[in-house]
PDB file of C-alpha atoms in Angstrom:
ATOM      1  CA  UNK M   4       5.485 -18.683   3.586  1.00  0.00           C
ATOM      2  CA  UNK M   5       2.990 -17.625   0.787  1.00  0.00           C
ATOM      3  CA  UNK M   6       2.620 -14.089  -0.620  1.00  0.00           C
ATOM      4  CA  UNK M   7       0.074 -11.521  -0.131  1.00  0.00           C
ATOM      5  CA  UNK M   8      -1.021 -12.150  -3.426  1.00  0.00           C
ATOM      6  CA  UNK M   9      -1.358 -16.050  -3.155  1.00  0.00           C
ATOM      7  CA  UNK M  10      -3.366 -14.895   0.206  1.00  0.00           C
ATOM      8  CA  UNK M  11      -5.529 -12.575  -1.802  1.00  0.00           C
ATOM      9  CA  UNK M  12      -6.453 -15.112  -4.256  1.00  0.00           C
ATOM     10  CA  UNK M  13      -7.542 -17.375  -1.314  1.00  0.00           C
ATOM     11  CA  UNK M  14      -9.666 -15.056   0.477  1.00  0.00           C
ATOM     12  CA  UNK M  15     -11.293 -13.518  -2.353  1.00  0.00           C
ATOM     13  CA  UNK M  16     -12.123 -16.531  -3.629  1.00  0.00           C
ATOM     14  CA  UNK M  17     -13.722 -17.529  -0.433  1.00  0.00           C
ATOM     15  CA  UNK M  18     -15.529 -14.602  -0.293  1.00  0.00           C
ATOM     16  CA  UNK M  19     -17.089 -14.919  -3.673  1.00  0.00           C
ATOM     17  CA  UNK M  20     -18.620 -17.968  -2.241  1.00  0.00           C
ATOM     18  CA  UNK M  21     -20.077 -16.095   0.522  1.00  0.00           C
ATOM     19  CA  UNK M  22     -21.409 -13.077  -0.753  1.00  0.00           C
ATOM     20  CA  UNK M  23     -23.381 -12.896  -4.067  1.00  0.00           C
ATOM     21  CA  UNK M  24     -22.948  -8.777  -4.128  1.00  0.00           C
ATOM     22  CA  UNK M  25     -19.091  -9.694  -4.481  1.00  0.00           C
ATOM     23  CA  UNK M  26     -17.518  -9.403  -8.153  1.00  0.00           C
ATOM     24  CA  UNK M  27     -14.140  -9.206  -9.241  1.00  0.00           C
ATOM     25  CA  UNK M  28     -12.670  -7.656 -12.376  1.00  0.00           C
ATOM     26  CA  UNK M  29      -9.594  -8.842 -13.833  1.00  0.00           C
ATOM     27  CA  UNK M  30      -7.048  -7.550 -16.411  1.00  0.00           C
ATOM     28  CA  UNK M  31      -5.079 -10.581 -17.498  1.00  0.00           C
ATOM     29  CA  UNK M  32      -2.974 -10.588 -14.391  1.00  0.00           C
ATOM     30  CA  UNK M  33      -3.536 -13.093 -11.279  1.00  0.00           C
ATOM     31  CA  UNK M  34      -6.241 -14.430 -14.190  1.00  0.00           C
ATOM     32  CA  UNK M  35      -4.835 -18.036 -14.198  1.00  0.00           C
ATOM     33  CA  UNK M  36      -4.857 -18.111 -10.575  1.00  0.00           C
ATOM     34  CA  UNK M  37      -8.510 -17.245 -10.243  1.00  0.00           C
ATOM     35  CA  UNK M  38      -9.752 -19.933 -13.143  1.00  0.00           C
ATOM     36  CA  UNK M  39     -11.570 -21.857 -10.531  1.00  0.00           C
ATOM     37  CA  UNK M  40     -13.383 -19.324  -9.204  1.00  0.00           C
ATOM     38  CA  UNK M  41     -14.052 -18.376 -12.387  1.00  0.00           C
ATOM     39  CA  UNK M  42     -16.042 -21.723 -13.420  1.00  0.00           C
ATOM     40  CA  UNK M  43     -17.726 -21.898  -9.949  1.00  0.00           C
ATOM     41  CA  UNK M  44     -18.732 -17.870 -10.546  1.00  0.00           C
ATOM     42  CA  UNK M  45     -18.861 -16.976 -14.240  1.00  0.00           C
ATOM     43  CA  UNK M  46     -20.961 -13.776 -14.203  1.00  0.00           C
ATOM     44  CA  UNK M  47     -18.784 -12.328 -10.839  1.00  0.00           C
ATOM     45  CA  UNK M  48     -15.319 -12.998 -12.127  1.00  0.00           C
ATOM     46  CA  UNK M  49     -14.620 -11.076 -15.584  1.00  0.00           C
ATOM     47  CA  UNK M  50     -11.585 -10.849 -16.976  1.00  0.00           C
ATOM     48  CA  UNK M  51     -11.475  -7.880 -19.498  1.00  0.00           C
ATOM     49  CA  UNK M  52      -7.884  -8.781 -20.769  1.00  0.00           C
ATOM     50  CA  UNK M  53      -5.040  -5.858 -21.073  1.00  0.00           C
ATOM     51  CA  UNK M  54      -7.792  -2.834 -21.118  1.00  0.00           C
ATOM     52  CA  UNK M  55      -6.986  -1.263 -17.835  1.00  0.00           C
ATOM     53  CA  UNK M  56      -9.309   1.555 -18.379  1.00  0.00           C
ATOM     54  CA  UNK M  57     -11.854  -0.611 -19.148  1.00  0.00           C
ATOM     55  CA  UNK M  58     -10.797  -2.595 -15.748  1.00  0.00           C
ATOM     56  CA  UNK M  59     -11.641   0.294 -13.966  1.00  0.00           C
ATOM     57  CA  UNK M  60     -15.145   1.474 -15.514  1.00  0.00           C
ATOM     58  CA  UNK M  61     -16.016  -2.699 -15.534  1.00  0.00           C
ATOM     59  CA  UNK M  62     -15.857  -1.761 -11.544  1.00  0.00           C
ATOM     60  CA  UNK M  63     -17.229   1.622 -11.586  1.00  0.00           C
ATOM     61  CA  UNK M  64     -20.514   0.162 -13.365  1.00  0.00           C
ATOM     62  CA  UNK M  65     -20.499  -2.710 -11.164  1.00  0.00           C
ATOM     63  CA  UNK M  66     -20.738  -0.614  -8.093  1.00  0.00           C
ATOM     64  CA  UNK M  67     -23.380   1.716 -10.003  1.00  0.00           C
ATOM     65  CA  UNK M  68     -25.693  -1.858 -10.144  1.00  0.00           C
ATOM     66  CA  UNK M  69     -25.302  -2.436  -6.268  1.00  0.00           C
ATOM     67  CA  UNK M  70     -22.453  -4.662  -6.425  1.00  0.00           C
ATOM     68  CA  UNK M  71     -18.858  -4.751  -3.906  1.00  0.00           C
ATOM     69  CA  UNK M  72     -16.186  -5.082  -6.896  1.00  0.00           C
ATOM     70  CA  UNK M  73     -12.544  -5.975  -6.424  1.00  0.00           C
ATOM     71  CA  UNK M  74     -10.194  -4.890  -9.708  1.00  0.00           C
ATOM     72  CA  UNK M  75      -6.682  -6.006  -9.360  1.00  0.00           C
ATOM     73  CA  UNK M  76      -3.893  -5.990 -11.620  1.00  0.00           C
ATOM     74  CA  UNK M  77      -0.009  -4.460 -11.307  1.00  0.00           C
ATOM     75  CA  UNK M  78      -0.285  -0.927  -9.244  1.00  0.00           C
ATOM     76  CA  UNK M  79       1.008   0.791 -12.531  1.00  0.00           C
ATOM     77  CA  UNK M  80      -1.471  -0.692 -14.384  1.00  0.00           C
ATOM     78  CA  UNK M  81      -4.111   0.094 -11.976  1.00  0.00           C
ATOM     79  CA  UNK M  82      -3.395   3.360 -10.643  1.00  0.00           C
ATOM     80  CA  UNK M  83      -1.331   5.293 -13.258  1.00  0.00           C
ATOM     81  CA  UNK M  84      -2.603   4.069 -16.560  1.00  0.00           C
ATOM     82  CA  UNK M  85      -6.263   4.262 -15.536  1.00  0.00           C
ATOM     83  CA  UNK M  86      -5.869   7.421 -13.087  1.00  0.00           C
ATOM     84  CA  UNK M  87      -8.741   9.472 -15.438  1.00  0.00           C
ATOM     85  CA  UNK M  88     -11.300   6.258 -14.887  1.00  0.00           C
ATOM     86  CA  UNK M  89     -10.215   6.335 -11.033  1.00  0.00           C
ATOM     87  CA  UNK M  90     -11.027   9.682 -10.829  1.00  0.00           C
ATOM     88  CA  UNK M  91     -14.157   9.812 -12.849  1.00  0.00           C
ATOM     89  CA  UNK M  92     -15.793   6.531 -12.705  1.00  0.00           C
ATOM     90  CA  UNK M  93     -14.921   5.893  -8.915  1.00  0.00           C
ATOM     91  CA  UNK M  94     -14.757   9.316  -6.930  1.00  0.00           C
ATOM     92  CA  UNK M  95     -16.986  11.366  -9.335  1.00  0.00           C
ATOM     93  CA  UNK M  96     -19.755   9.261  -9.540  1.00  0.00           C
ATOM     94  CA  UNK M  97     -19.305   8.531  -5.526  1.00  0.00           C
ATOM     95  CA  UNK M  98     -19.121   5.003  -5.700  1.00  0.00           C
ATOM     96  CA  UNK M  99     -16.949   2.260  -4.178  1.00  0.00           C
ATOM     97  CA  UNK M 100     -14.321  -0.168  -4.829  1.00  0.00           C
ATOM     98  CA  UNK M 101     -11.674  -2.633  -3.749  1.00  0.00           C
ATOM     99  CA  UNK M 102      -8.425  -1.563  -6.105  1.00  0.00           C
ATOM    100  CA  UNK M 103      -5.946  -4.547  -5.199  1.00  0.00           C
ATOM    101  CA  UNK M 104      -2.722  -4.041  -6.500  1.00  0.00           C
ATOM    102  CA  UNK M 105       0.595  -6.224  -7.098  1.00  0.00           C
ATOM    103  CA  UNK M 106       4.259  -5.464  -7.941  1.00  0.00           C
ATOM    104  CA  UNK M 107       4.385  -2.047  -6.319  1.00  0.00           C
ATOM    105  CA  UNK M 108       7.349   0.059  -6.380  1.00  0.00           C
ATOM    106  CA  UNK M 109      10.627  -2.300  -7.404  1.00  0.00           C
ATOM    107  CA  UNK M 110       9.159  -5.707  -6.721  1.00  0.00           C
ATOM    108  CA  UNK M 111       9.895  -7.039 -10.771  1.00  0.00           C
ATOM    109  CA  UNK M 112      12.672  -4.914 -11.555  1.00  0.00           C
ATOM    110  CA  UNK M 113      12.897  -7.317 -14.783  1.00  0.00           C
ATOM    111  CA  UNK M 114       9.684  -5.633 -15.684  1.00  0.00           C
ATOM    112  CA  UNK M 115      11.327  -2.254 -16.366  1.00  0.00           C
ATOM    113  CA  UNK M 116       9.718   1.190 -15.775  1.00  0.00           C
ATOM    114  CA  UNK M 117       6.195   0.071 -16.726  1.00  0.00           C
ATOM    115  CA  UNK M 118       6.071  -2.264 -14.319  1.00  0.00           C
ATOM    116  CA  UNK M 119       6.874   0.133 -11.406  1.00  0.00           C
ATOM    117  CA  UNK M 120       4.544   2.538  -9.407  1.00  0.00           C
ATOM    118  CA  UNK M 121       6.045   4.517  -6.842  1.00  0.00           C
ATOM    119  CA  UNK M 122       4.131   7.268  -7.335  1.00  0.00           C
ATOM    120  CA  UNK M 123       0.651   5.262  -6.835  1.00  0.00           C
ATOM    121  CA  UNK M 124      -0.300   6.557  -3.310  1.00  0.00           C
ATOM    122  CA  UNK M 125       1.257  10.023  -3.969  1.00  0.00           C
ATOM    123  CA  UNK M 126      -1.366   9.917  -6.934  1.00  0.00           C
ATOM    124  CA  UNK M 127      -4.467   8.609  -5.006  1.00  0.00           C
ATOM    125  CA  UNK M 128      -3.575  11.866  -2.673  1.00  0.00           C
ATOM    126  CA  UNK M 129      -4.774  14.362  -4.971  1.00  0.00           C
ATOM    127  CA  UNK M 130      -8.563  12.744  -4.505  1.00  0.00           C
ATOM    128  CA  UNK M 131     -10.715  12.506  -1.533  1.00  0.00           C
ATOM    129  CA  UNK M 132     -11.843   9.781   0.641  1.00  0.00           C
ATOM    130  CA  UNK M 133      -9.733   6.946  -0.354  1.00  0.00           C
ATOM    131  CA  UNK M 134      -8.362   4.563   2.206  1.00  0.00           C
ATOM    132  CA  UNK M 135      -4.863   3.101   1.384  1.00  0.00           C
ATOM    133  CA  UNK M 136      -3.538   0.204   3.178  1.00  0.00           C
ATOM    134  CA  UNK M 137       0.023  -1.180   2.770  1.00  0.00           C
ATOM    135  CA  UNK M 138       0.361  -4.666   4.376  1.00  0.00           C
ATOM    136  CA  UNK M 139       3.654  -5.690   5.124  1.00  0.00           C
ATOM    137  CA  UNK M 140       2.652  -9.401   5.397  1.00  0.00           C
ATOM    138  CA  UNK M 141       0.132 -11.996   3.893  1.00  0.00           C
ATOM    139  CA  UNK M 142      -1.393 -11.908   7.335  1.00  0.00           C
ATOM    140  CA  UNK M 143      -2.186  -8.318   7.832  1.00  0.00           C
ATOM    141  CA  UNK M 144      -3.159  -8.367   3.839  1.00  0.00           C
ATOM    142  CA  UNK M 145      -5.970 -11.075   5.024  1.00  0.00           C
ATOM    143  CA  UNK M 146      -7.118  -8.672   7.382  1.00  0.00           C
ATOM    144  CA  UNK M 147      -7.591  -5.858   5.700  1.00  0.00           C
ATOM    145  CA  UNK M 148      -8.312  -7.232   2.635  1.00  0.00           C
ATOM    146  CA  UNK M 149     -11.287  -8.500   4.246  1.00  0.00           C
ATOM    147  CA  UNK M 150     -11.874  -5.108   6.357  1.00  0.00           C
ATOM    148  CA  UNK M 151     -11.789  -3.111   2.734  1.00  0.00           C
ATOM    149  CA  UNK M 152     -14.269  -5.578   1.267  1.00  0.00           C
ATOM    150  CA  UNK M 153     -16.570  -4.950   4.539  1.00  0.00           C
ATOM    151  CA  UNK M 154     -16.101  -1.348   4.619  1.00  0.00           C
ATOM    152  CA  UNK M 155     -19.580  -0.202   3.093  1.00  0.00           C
ATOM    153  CA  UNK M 156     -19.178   1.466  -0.125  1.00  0.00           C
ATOM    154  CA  UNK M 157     -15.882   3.126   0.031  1.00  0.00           C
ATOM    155  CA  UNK M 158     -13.003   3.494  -1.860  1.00  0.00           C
ATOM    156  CA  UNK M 159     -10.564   1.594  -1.000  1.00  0.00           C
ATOM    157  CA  UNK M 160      -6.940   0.739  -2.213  1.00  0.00           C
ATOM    158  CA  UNK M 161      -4.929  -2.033  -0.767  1.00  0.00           C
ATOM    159  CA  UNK M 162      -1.072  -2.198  -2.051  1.00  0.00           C
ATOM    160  CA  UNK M 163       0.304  -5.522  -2.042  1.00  0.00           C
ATOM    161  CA  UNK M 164       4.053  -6.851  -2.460  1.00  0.00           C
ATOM    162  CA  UNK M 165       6.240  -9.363  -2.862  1.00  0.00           C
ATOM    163  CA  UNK M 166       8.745  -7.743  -0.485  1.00  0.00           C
ATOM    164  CA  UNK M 167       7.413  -7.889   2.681  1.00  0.00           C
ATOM    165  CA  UNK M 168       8.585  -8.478   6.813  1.00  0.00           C
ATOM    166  CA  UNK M 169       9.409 -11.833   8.349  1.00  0.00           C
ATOM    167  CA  UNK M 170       6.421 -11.297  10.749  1.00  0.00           C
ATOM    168  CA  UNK M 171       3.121  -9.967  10.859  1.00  0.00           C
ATOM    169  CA  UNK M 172       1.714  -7.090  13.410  1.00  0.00           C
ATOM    170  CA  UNK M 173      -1.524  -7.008  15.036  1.00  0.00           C
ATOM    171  CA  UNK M 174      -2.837  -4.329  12.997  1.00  0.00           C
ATOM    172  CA  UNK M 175      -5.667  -2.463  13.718  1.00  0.00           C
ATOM    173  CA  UNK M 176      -7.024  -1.040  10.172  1.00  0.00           C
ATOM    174  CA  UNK M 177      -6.271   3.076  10.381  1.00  0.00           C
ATOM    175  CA  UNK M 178      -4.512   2.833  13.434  1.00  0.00           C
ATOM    176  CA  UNK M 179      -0.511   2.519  14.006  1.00  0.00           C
ATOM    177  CA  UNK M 180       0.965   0.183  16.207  1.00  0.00           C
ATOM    178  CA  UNK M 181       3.765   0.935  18.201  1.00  0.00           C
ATOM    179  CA  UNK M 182       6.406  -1.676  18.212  1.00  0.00           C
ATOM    180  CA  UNK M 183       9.560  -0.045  20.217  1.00  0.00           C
ATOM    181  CA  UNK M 184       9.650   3.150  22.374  1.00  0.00           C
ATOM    182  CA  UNK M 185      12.228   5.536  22.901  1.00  0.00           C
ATOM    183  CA  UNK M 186      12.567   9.332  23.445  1.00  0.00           C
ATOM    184  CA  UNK M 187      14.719  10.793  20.602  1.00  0.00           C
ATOM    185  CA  UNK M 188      12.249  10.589  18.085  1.00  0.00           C
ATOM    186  CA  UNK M 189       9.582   8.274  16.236  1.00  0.00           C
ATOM    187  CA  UNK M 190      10.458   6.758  12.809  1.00  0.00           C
ATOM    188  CA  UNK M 191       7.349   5.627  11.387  1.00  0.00           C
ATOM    189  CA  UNK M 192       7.784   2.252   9.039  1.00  0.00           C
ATOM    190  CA  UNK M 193       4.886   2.052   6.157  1.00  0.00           C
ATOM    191  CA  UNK M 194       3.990  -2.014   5.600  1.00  0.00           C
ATOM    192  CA  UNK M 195       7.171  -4.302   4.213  1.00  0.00           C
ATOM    193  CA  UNK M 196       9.858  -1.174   5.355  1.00  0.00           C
ATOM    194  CA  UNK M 197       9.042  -2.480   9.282  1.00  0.00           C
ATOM    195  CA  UNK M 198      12.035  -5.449   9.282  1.00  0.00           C
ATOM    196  CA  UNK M 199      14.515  -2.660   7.978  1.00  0.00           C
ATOM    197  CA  UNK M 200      14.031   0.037  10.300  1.00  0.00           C
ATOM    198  CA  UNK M 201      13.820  -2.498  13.187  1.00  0.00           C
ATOM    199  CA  UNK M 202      17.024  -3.715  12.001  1.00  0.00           C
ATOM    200  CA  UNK M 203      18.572  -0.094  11.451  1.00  0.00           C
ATOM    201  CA  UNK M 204      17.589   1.357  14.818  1.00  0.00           C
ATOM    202  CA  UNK M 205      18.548  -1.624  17.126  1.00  0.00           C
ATOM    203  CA  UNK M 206      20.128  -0.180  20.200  1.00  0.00           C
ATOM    204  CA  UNK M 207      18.839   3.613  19.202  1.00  0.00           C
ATOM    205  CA  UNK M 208      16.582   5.707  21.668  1.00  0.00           C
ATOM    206  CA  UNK M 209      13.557   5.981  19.066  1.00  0.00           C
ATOM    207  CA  UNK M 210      10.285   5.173  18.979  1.00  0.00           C
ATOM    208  CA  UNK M 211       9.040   2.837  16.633  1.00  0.00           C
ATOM    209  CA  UNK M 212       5.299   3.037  15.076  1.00  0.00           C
ATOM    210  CA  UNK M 213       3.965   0.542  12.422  1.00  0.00           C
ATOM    211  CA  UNK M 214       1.808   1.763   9.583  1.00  0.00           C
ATOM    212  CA  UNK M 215      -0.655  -0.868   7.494  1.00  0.00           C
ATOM    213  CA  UNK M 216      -3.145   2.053   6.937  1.00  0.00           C
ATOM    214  CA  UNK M 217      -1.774   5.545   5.714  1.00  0.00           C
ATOM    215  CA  UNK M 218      -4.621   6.678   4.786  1.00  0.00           C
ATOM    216  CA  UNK M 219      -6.514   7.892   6.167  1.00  0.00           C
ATOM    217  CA  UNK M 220      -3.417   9.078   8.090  1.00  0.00           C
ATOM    218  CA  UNK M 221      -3.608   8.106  11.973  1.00  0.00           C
ATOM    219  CA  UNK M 222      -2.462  11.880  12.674  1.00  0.00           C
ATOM    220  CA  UNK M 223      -3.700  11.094  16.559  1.00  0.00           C
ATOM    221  CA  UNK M 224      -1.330   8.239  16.836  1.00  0.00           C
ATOM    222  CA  UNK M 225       1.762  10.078  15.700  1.00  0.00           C
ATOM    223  CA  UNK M 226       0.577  12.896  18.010  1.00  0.00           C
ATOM    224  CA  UNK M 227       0.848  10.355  21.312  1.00  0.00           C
ATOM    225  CA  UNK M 228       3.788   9.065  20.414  1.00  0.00           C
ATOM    226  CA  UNK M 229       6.124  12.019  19.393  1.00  0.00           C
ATOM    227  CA  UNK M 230       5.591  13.347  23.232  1.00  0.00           C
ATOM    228  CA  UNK M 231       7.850  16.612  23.496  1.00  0.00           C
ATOM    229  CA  UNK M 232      10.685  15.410  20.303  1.00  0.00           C
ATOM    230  CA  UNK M 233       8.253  16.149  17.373  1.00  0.00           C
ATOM    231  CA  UNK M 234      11.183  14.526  15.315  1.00  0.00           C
ATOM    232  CA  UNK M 235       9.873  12.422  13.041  1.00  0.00           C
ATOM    233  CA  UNK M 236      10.968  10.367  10.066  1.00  0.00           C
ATOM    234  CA  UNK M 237       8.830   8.330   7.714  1.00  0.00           C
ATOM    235  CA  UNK M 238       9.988   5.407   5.864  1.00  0.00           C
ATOM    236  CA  UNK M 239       7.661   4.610   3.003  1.00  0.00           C
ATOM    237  CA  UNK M 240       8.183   1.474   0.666  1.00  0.00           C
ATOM    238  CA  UNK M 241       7.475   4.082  -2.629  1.00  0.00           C
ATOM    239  CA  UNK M 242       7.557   7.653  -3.337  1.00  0.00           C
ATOM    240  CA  UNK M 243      10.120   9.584  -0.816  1.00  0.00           C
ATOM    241  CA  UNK M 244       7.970  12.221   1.451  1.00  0.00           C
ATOM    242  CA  UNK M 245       4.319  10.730   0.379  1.00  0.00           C
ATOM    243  CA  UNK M 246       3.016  11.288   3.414  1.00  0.00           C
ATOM    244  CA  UNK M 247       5.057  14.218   4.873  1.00  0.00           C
ATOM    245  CA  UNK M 248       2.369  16.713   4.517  1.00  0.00           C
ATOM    246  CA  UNK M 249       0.248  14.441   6.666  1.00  0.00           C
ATOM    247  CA  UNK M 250       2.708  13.991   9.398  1.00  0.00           C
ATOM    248  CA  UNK M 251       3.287  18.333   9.151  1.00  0.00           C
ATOM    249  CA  UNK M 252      -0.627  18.928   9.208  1.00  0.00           C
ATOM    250  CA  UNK M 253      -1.140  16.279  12.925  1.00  0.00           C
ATOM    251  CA  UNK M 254       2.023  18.344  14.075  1.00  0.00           C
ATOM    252  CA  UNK M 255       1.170  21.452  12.720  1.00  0.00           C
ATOM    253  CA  UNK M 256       0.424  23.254  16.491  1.00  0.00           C
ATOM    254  CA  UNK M 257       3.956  22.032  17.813  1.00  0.00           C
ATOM    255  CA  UNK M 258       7.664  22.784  16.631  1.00  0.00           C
ATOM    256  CA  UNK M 259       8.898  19.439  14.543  1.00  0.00           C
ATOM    257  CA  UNK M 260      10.796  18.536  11.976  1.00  0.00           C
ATOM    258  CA  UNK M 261      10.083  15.506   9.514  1.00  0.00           C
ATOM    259  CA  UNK M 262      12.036  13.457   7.431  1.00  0.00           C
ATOM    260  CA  UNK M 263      10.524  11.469   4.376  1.00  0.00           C
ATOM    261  CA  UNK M 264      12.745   8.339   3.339  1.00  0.00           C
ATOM    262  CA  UNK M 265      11.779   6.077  -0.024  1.00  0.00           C
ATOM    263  CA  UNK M 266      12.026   5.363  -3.277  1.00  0.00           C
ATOM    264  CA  UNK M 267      13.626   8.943  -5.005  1.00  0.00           C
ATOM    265  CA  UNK M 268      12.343  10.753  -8.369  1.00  0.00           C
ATOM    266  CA  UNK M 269      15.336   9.786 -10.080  1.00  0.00           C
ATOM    267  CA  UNK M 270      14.944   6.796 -12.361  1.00  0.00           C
ATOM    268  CA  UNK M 271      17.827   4.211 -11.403  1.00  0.00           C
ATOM    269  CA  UNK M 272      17.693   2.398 -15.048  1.00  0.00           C
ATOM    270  CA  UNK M 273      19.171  -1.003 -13.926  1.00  0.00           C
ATOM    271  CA  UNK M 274      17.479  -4.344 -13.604  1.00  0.00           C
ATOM    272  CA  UNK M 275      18.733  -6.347 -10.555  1.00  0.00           C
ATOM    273  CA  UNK M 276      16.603  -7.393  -7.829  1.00  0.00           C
ATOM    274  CA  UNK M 277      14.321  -6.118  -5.245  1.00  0.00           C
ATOM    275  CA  UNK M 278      17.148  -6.186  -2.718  1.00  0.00           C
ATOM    276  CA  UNK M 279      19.535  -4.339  -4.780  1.00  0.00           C
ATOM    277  CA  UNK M 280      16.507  -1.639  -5.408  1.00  0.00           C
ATOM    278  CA  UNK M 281      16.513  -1.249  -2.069  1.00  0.00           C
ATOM    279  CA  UNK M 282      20.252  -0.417  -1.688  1.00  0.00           C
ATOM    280  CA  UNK M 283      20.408   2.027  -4.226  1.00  0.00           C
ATOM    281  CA  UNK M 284      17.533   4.235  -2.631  1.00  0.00           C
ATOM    282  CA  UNK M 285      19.120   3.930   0.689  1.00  0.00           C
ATOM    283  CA  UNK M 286      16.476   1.705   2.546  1.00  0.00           C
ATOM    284  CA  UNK M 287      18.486  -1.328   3.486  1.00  0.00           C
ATOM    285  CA  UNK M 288      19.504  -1.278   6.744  1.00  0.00           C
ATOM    286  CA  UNK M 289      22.534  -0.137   6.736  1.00  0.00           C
ATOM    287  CA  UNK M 290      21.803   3.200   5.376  1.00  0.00           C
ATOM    288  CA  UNK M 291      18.468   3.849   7.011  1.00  0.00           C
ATOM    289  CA  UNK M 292      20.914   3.386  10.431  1.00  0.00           C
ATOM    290  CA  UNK M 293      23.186   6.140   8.815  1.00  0.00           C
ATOM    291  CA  UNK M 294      20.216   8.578   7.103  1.00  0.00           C
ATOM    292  CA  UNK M 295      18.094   8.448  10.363  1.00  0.00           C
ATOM    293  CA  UNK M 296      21.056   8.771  13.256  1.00  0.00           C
ATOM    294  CA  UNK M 297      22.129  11.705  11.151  1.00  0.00           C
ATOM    295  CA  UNK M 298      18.717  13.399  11.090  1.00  0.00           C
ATOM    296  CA  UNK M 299      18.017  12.514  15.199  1.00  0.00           C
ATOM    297  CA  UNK M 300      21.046  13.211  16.984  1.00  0.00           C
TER     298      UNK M 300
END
């Protein structure tokens, strides 16, 4: 199977073949991957080396000339360093952009704290009108990598990762799909988390829904599936409780209760691997069996 980044190399690069108002701003990372696009589009594929900032205004001024850019690099690198560009040179100035990131919360533990974002989409909530999708496999990352390119002039962030499910879901882009129904309560899984939870609540009386888009936040979807158990637990593949205020604010007219599961505040200073990462913050299976049968019964 290929990754969602070796599938977002391939369909970008087709698109830049396709579309002329395409452009896509690089910084260092994924760079040797896109060479031959590179040759074939010289003046749409621009490679500002490790200047993330400058990554980010690169796209900002793109989009100020008319042009649909795509910057990509590691989330931390393209989210957290360059958060004052994000804000200023994308929202501010009301302009749009594909943000494409890799590595995500624990996916190159090797890397060490600089190479790990869990805080990214927590971050993009504190400005308006971004979408955020979180594909759980190189299919659905085709799809809405090429529905984020589409969609007009918006801003747009699409989180990519090396962990991801065994299968893709027919996603809809800002909808959730439901993939198991029960009445004791609805545990929402957020892109690669979906093989986990499956896995933890085999045999339990839950719904479960599927999340590739969390933002914006499919508050009507929740709403038709929680019926009269507004129970509710979200399991997110980075920050723990990222998007529990959005789950309180579709439920706000109804008693609930919510629980957020992923990756804690607490640093967990140890390389190992993305399974092990996993383990500690209590989102193999096992323990999301254990965290979410406590919480619903």
């Amino acid at each position: 199977m290929d990754t969602m980044r070796d599938r977002f190399v391939d369909v970008t690069t087709r698109l830049l073949g396709e579309d002329p108002r395409l452009a896509v701003v690089l910084a260092d990372i994924t760079a040797a991957a896109f060479a031959p696009a590179q040759e074939r589009h010289p003046d749409r594929v621009v490679n500002v080396g490790i200047r993330e900032q400058l990554l980010i205004g690169a796209a900002g001024g793109l989009a100020l000339s008319g042009m649909r850019p795509i910057a990509h690099t590691f989330a931390s690198f393209l989210i957290e360093r360059p958060f004052e560009q994000v804000k200023l040179d994308l929202t501010h100035q009301g302009v749009g952009a594909v943000l494409v990131s890799a590595a995500g919360s624990y996916d190159w533990p090797a890397g060490g704290r600089t190479h790990m974002s869990p805080g990214d989409v927590a971050l993009l909530d504190t400005l308006p009108d971004w979408t955020v999708h979180v594909p759980g496999h190189p299919d659905e990352a085709e799809r809405l990598l090429r529905h984020a390119y589409a969609d007009g002039d918006r801003t747009v962030y699409v989180r990519l990762s090396a962990h991801q499910n065994a299968a893709p879901v027919a996603v809809e882009p800002g909808r959730f799909s439901t993939v198991r129904t029960g009445t004791r309560g609805v545990v929402l899984a957020v892109g690669p988390m979906l093989d986990a939870v499956l896995a933890a609540t085999e045999g339990l009386d839950v719904t479960v829904l599927y999340a590739a888009t969390v933002r914006p936040f499919d508050a009507a979807g929740l709403r038709a599936a929680v019926g009269d158990r507004a129970d509710v637990v979200l399991v997110e593949p980075y920050l723990a409780g990222t998007s529990a205020g959005a789950a309180h604010e579709a439920l706000a007219d109804r008693p609930h209760r919510v629980l957020g599961l992923g990756v804690p505040r607490e640093e967990h200073r140890h390389y190992g691997s993305i399974a092990e990462h996993l383990a500690a913050y209590g989102l193999d299976a096992a323990a999301l069996r254990e965290r979410i049968g406590t919480f619903l019964w």
